[in-house]
CSV table of C-alpha atoms in Angstrom, one decimal:
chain,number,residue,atom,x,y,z
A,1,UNK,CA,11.1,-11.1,-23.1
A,2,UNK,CA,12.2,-14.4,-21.8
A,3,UNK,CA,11.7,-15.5,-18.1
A,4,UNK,CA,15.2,-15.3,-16.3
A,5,UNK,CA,14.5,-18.9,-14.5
A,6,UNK,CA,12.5,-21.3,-16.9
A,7,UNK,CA,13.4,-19.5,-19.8
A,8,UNK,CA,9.3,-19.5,-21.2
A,9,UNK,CA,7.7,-16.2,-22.1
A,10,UNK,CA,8.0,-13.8,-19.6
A,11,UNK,CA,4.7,-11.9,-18.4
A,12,UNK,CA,6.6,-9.3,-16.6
A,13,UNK,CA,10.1,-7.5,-16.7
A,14,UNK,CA,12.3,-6.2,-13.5
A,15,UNK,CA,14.7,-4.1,-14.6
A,16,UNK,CA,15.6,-3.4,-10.5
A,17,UNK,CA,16.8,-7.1,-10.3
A,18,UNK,CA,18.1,-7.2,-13.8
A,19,UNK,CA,15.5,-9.8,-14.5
A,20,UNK,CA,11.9,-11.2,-16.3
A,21,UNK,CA,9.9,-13.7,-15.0
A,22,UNK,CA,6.9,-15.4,-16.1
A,23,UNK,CA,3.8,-16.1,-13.9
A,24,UNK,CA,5.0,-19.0,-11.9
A,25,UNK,CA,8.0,-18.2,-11.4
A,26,UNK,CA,7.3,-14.4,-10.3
A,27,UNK,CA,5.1,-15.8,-7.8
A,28,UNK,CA,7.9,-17.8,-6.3
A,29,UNK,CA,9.8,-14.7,-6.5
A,30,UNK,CA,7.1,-12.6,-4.2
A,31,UNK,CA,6.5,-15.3,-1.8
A,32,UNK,CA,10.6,-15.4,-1.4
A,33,UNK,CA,10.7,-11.8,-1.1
A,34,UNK,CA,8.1,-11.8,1.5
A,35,UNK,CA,9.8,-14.9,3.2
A,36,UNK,CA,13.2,-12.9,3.1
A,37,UNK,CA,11.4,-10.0,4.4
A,38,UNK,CA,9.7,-11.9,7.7
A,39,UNK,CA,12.9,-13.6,8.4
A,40,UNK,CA,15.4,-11.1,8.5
A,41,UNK,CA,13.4,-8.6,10.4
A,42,UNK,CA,12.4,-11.0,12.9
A,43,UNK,CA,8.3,-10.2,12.1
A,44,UNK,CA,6.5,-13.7,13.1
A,45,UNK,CA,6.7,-17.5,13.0
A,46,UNK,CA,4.1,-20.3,11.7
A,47,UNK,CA,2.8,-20.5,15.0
A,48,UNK,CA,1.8,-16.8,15.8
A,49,UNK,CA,-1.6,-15.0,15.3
A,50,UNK,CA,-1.3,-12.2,12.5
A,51,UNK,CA,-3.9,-9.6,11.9
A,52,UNK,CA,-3.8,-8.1,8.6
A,53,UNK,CA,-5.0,-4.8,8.0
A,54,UNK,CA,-6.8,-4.5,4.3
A,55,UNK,CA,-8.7,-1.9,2.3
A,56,UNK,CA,-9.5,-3.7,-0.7
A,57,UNK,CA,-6.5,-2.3,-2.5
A,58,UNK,CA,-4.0,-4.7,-4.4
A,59,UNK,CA,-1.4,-4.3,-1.7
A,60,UNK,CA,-3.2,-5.4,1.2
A,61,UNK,CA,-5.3,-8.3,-0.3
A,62,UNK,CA,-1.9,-9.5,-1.8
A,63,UNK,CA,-0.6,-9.4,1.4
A,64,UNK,CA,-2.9,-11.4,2.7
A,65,UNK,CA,-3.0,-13.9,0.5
A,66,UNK,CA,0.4,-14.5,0.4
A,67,UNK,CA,0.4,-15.0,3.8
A,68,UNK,CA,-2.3,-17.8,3.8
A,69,UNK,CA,-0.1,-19.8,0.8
A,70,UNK,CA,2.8,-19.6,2.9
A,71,UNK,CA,1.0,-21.4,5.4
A,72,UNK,CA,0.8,-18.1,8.3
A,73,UNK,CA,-2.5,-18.0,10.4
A,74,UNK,CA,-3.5,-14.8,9.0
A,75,UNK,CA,-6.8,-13.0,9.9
A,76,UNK,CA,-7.8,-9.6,8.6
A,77,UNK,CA,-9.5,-6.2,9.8
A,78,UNK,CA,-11.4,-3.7,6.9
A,79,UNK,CA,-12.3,-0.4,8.4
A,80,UNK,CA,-15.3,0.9,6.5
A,81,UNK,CA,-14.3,4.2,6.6
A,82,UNK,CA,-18.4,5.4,5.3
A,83,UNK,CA,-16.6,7.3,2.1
A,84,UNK,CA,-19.6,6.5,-0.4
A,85,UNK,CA,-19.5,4.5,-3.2
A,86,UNK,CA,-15.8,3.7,-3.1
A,87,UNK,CA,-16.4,1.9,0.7
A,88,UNK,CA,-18.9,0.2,-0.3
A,89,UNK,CA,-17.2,-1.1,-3.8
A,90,UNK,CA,-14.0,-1.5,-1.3
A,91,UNK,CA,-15.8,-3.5,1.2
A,92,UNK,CA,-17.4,-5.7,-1.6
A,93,UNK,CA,-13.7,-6.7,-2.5
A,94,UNK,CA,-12.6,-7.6,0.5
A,95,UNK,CA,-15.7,-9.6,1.4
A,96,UNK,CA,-15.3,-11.6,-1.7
A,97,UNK,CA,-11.5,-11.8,-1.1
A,98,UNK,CA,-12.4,-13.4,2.1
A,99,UNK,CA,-15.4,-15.7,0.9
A,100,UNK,CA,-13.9,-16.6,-1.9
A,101,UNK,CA,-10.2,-17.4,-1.3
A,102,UNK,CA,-9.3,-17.0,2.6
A,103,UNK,CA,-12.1,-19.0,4.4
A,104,UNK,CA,-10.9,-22.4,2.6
A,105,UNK,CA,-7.7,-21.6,4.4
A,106,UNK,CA,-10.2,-20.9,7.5
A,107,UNK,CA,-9.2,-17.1,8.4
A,108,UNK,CA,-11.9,-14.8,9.7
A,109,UNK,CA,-12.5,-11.1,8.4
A,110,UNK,CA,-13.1,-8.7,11.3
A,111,UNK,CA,-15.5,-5.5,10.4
A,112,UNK,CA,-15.3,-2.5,12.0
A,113,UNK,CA,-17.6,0.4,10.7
A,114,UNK,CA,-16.8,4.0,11.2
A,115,UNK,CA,-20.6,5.4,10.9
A,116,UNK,CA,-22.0,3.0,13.2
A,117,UNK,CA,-19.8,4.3,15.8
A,118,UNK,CA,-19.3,8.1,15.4
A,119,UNK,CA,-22.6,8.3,13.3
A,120,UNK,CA,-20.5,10.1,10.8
A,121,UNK,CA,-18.2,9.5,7.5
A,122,UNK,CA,-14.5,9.9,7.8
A,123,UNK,CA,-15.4,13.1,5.8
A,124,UNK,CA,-17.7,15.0,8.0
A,125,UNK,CA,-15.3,13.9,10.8
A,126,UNK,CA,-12.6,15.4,9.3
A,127,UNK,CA,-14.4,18.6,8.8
A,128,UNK,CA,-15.3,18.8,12.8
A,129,UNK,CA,-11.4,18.3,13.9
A,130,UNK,CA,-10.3,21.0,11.5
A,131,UNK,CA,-7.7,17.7,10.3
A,132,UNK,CA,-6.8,16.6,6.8
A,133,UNK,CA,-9.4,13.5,5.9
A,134,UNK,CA,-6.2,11.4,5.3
A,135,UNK,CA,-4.4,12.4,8.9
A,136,UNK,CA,-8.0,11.2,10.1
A,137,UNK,CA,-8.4,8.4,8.5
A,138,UNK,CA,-4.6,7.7,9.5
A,139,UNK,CA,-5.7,7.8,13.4
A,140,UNK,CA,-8.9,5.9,12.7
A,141,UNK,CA,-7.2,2.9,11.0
A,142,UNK,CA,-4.1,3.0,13.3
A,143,UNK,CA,-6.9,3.1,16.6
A,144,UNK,CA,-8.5,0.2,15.1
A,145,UNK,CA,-6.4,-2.1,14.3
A,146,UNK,CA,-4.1,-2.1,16.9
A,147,UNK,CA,-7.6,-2.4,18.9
A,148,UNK,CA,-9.0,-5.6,17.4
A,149,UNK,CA,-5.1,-6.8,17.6
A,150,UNK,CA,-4.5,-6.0,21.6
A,151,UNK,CA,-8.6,-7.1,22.3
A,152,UNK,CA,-8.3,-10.4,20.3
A,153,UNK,CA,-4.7,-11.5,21.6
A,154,UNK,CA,-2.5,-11.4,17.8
A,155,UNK,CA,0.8,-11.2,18.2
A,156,UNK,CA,1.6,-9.3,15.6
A,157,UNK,CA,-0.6,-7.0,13.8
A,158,UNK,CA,0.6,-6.5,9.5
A,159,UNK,CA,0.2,-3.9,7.1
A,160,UNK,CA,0.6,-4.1,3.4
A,161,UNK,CA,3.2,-0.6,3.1
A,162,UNK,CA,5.7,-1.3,-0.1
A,163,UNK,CA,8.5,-0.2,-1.2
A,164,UNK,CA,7.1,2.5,-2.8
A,165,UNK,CA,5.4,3.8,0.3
A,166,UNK,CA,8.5,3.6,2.4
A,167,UNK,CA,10.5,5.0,-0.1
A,168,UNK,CA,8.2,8.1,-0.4
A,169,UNK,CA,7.6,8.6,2.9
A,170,UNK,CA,11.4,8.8,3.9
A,171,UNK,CA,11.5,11.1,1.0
A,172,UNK,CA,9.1,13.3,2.7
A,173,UNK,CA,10.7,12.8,5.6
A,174,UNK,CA,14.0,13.7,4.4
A,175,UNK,CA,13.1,17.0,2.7
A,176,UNK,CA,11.1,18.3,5.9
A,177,UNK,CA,13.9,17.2,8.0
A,178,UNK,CA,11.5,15.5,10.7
A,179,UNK,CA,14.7,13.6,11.8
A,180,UNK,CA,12.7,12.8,14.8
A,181,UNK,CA,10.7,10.2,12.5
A,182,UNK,CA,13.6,8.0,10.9
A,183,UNK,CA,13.5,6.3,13.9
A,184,UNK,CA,10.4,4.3,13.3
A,185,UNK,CA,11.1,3.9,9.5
A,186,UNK,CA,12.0,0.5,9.9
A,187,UNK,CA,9.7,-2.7,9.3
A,188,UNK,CA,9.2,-3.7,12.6
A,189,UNK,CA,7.9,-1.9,15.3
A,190,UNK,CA,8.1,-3.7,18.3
A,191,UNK,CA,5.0,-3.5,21.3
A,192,UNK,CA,7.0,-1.4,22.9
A,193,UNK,CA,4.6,-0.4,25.9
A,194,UNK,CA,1.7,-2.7,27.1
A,195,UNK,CA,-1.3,-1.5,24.8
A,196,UNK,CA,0.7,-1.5,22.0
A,197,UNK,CA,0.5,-4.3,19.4
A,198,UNK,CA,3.7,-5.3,17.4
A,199,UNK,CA,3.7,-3.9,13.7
A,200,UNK,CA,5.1,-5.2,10.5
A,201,UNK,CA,5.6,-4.3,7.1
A,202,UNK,CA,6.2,-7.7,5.0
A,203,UNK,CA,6.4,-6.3,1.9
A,204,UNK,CA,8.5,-3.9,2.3
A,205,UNK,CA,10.9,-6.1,-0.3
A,206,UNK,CA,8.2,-5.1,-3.4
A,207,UNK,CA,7.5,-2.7,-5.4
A,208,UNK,CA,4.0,-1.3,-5.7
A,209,UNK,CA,4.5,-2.6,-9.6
A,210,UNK,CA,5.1,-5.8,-8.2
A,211,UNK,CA,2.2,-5.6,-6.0
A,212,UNK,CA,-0.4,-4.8,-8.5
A,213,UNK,CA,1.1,-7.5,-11.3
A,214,UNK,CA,1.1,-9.9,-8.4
A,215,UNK,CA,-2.5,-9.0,-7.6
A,216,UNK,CA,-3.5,-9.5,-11.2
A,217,UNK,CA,-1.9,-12.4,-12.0
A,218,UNK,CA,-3.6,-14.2,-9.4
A,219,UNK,CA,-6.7,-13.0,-10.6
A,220,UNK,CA,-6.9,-10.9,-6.9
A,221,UNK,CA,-9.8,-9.1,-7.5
A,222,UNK,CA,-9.1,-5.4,-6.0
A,223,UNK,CA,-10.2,-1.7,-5.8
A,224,UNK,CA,-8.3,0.2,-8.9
A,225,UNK,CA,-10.0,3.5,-8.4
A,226,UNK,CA,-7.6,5.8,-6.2
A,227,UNK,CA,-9.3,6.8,-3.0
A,228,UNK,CA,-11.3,10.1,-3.7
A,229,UNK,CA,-9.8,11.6,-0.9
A,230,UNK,CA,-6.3,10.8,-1.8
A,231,UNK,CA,-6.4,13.5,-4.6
A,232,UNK,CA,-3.4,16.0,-4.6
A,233,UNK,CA,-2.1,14.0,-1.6
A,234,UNK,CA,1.6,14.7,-1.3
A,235,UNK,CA,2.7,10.4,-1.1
A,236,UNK,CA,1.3,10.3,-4.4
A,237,UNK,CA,3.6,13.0,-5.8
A,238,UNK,CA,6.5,11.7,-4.2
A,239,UNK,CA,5.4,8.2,-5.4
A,240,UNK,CA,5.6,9.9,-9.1
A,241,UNK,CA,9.1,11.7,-8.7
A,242,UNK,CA,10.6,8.3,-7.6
A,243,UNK,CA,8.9,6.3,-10.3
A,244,UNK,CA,10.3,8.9,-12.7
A,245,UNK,CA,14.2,8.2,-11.5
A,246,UNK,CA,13.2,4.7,-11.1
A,247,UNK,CA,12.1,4.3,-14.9
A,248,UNK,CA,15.2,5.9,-16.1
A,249,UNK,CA,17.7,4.4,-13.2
A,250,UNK,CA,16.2,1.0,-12.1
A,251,UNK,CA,17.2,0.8,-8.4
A,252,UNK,CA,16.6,4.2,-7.1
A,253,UNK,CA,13.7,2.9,-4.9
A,254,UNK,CA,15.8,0.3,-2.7
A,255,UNK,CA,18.8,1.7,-2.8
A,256,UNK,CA,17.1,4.8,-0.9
A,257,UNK,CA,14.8,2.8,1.0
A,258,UNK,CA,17.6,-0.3,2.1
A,259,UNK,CA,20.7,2.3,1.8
A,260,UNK,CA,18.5,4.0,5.0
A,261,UNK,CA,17.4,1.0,7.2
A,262,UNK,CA,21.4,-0.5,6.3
A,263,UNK,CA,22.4,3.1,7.8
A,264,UNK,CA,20.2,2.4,10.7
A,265,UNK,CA,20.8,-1.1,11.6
A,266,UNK,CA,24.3,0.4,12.1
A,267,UNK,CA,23.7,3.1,14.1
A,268,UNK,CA,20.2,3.5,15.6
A,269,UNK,CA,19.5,2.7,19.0
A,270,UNK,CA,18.0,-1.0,19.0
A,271,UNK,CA,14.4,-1.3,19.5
A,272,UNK,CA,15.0,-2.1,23.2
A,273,UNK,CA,16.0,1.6,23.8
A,274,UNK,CA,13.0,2.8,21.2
A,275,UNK,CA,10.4,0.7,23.7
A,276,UNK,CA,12.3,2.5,26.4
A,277,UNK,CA,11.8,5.8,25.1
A,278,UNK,CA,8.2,5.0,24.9
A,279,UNK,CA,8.0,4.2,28.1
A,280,UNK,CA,9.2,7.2,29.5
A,281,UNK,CA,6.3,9.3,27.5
A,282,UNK,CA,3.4,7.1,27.2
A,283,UNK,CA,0.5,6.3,29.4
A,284,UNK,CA,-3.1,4.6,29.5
A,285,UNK,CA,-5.3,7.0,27.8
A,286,UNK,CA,-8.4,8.1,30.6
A,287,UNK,CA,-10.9,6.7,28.3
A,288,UNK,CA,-9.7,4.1,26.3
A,289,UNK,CA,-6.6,2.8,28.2
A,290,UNK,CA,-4.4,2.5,24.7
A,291,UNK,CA,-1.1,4.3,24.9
A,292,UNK,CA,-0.9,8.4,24.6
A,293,UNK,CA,1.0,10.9,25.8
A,294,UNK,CA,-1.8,13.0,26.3
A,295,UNK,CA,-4.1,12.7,29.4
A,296,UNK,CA,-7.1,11.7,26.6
A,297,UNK,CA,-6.0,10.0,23.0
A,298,UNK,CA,-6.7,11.6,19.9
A,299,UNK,CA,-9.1,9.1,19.0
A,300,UNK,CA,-11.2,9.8,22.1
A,301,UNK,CA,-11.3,13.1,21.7
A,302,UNK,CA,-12.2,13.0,17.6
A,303,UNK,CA,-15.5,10.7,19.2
A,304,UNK,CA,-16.2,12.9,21.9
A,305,UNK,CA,-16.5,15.5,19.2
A,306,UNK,CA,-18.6,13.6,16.8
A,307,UNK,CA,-21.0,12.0,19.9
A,308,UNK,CA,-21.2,16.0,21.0
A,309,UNK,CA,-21.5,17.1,17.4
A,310,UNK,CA,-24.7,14.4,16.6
A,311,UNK,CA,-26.5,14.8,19.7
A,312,UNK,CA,-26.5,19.0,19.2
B,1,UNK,CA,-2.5,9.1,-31.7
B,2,UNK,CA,-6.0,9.0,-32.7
B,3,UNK,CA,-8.6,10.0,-29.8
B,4,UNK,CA,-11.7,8.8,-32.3
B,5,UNK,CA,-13.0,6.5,-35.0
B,6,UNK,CA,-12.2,7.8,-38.7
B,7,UNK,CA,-14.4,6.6,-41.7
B,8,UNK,CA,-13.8,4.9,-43.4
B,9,UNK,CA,-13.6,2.3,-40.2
B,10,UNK,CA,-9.6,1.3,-39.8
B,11,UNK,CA,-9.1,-1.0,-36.9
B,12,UNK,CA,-6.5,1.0,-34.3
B,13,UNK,CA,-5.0,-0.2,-31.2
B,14,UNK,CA,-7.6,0.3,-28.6
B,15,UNK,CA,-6.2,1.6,-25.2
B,16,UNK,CA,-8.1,2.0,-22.0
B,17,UNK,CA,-6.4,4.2,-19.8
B,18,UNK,CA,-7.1,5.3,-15.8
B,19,UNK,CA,-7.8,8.8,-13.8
B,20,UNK,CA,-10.3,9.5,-15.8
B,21,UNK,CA,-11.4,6.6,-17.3
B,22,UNK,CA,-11.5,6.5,-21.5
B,23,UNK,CA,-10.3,4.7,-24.2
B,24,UNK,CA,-7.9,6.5,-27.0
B,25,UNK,CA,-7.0,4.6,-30.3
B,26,UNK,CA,-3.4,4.3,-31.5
B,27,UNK,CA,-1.7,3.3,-34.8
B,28,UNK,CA,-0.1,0.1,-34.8
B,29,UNK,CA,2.2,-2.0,-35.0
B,30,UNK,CA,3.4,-0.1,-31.9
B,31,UNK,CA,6.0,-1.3,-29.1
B,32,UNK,CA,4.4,-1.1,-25.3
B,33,UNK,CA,7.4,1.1,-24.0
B,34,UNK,CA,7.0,3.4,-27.1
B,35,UNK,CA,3.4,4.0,-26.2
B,36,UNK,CA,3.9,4.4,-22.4
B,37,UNK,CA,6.5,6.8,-23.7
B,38,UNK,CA,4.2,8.9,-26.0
B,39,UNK,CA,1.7,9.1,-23.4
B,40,UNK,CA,4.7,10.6,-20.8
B,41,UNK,CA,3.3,7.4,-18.6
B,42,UNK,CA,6.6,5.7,-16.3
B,43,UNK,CA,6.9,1.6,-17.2
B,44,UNK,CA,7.6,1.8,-13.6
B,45,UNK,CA,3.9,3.5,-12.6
B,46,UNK,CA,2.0,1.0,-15.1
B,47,UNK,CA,0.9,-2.3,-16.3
B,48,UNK,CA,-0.1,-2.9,-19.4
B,49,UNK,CA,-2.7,-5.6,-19.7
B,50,UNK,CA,-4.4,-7.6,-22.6
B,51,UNK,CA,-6.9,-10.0,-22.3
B,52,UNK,CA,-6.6,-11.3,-18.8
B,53,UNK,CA,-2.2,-11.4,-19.0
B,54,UNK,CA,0.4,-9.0,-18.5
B,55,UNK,CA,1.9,-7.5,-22.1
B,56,UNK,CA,6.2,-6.9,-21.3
B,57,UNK,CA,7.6,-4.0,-22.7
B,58,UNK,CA,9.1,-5.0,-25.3
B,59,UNK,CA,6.0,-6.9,-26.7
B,60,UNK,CA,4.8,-5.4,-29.9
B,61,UNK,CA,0.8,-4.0,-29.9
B,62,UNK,CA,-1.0,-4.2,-33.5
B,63,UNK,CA,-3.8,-2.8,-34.7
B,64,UNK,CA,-7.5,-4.9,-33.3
B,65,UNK,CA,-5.4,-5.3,-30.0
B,66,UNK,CA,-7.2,-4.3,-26.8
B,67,UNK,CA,-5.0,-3.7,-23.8
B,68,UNK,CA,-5.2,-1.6,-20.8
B,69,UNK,CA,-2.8,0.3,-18.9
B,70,UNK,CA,-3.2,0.2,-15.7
B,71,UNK,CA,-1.9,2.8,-13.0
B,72,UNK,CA,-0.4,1.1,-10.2
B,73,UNK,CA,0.1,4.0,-7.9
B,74,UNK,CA,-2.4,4.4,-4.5
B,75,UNK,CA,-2.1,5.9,-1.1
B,76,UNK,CA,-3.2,9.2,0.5
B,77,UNK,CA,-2.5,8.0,3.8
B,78,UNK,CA,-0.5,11.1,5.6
B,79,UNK,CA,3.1,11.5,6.4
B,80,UNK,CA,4.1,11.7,9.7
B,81,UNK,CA,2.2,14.7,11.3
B,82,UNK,CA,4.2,17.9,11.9
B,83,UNK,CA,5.8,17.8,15.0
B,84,UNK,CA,3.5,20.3,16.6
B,85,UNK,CA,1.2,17.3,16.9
B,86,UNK,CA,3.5,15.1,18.5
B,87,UNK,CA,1.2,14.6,21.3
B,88,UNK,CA,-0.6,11.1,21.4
B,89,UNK,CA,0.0,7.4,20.7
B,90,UNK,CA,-1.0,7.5,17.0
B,91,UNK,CA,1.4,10.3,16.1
B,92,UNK,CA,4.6,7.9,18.6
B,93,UNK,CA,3.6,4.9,16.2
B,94,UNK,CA,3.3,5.8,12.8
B,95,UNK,CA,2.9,3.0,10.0
């Protein structure tokens, strides 16, 4: 396979742009996706604050590091969620992500640690809400980051979803008919309400292929081992039935996933009248002050249940 | 496919493979989208790797070749919560 641009061996085929690239010129072809991506939704400029959010996965240390090569001011937030021997191998990678490549572009790797403050695993914690672990560790992460992004004044708080997880997720979407959801499929959630931080998905543009080949050829050293909790998870089987259609029809992914947000752009309320309809429903939370619609957010009551739990 | 060394010793295609980890052996010379295809694994779910590049599709494999195929699939993180649960901030701004 040849390289579409330079014409030298290719390292990598992609047969949704009708195209092969080697190394160099894929990377040009990411960081130009992502540019595309950051631009057209509106996400940040050179001059704002961005907090990443990363796991150790390829997605989110890519992320990152494209970021810092495209010259953004891009700081980043693990969450040690206290799930064994896959935190702490996670936590290694990010640590020597940010020791080893981000420092030199001087960004700063925030830690927060789940056990140190509900002196429990996401695991146990899950068990003592009755939740799935991944809806916990959902409203964990989500607490978190837009936390450490409101607390440390960054404009814009960024998350490594793909196309592959948008795609899936509007899948899921689609065949529950929770229509009430489409509405913040996009990728760019505005701070709609004052606690809020603003959310972005740059790499919404790339493919979790992409992502990992990306990862590898930069020698981004990442967590491979799927997430012991993820097992049976119903992303991951939506993920497969798309790859399948995507293999034999290159395309299915973004048609699905840009068909929708085209679809929206035209006839969605803008995000002035979704920050509105936040408004009208959200208040501080009693204990924490971040948005809810309840009198107490779920995040205070999950601690209040673990603090209770540990001292009984 | 082979899933073990014969005697007499004949070098095979060695191919470490993810979820669980292990290593079957293959008969070369062998295209890569042939062999994602006998092991009913989508070209658009893997990356096949040897030595430290990426191995294309059409690339052909031989026998002493090491590669790896690599799943590039992760993410348990939920869908939105049903809308019986539609009661706080986290559920009103779903990433």
């Amino acid at each position: 396979m040849i390289c579409t641009k330079c014409k030298t061996k290719a390292v990598i085929g992609l047969p949704r742009h009708n195209a092969a690239f080697c190394k160099g010129c894929f990377n040009g072809f990411v960081h130009d996706q992502v540019v595309r991506a950051i631009k057209s939704e509106k996400m940040f400029g050179k001059e704002e604050r961005i907090l990443v959010a990363v796991s150790g996965g390829k997605d989110s240390l890519a992320l990152w590091d494209i970021l810092l090569k495209l010259g953004y001011r891009a700081d980043a937030l693990y969450v040690d969620l206290g799930i064994g021997g896959y935190s702490e191998q996670s936590h290694a990678k990010v640590t020597k992500f940010a020791e080893a490549a981000a420092a030199s572009h001087g960004a700063t790797l925030h830690l927060h640690t789940v056990e140190q403050e509900a002196g429990a695993g996401i695991k146990e914690l899950a068990q003592l809400i009755h939740r799935p672990t991944c809806s916990t560790c959902g409203t964990i992460k989500r607490y978190q980051f837009n936390r450490v992004a409101v607390e440390q004044d960054y404009d814009v708080m960024a998350t490594g979803h793909n196309l592959d997880d948008e795609a899936a997720r509007l899948l899921g979407n689609v065949l529950h008919w929770q229509e009430e959801y489409l509405e913040k499929q996009g990728p760019s959630l505005p701070a709609s309400v004052e606690g809020f931080a603003m959310k972005v998905k740059p790499l919404f543009r790339l493919s979790e292929r992409e992502l990992a080949a990306y990862a590898i050829l930069n020698r981004i050293d990442y967590i491979v081992e799927e997430c012991p909790m993820a097992k049976g998870a119903k992303m991951l089987q939506y993920k497969d039935v798309l790859n399948r259609l995507e293999t034999e029809s290159p395309g299915t992914k973004q048609m699905f996933y840009w068909g929708f947000l085209e679809k929206q752009s035209k006839k969605q309320p803008t995000a002035t009248t979704m920050s509105e309809k936040d408004r009208a429903v959200l208040h501080p939370c009693s204990s924490c002050s971040q948005p809810t619609t309840a009198e107490v957010c779920s995040y205070c009551k999950m601690m209040a249940r673990a603090k209770t739990h540990s001292s009984s | 496919m082979q899933s073990c060394r014969r005697w007499p010793y004949h070098p095979l295609v060695q191919v470490q493979l993810s979820h669980p980890a292990r290593i079957v052996e293959v008969k070369g010379p062998k295209k890569v989208k042939d062999l994602l295809r006998e092991l009913n694994l989508p070209v658009e779910a893997h990356l096949v790797i040897k030595g430290d590049d990426l191995v294309t599709e059409d690339e052909m494999l031989y026998d002493v070749d090491k590669i790896e195929i690599r799943p590039v699939i992760s993410g348990g993180s939920p869908l939105t919560p049903h809308p019986s649960r539609f009661t706080d901030s986290d559920d009103l701004h779903q990433m």
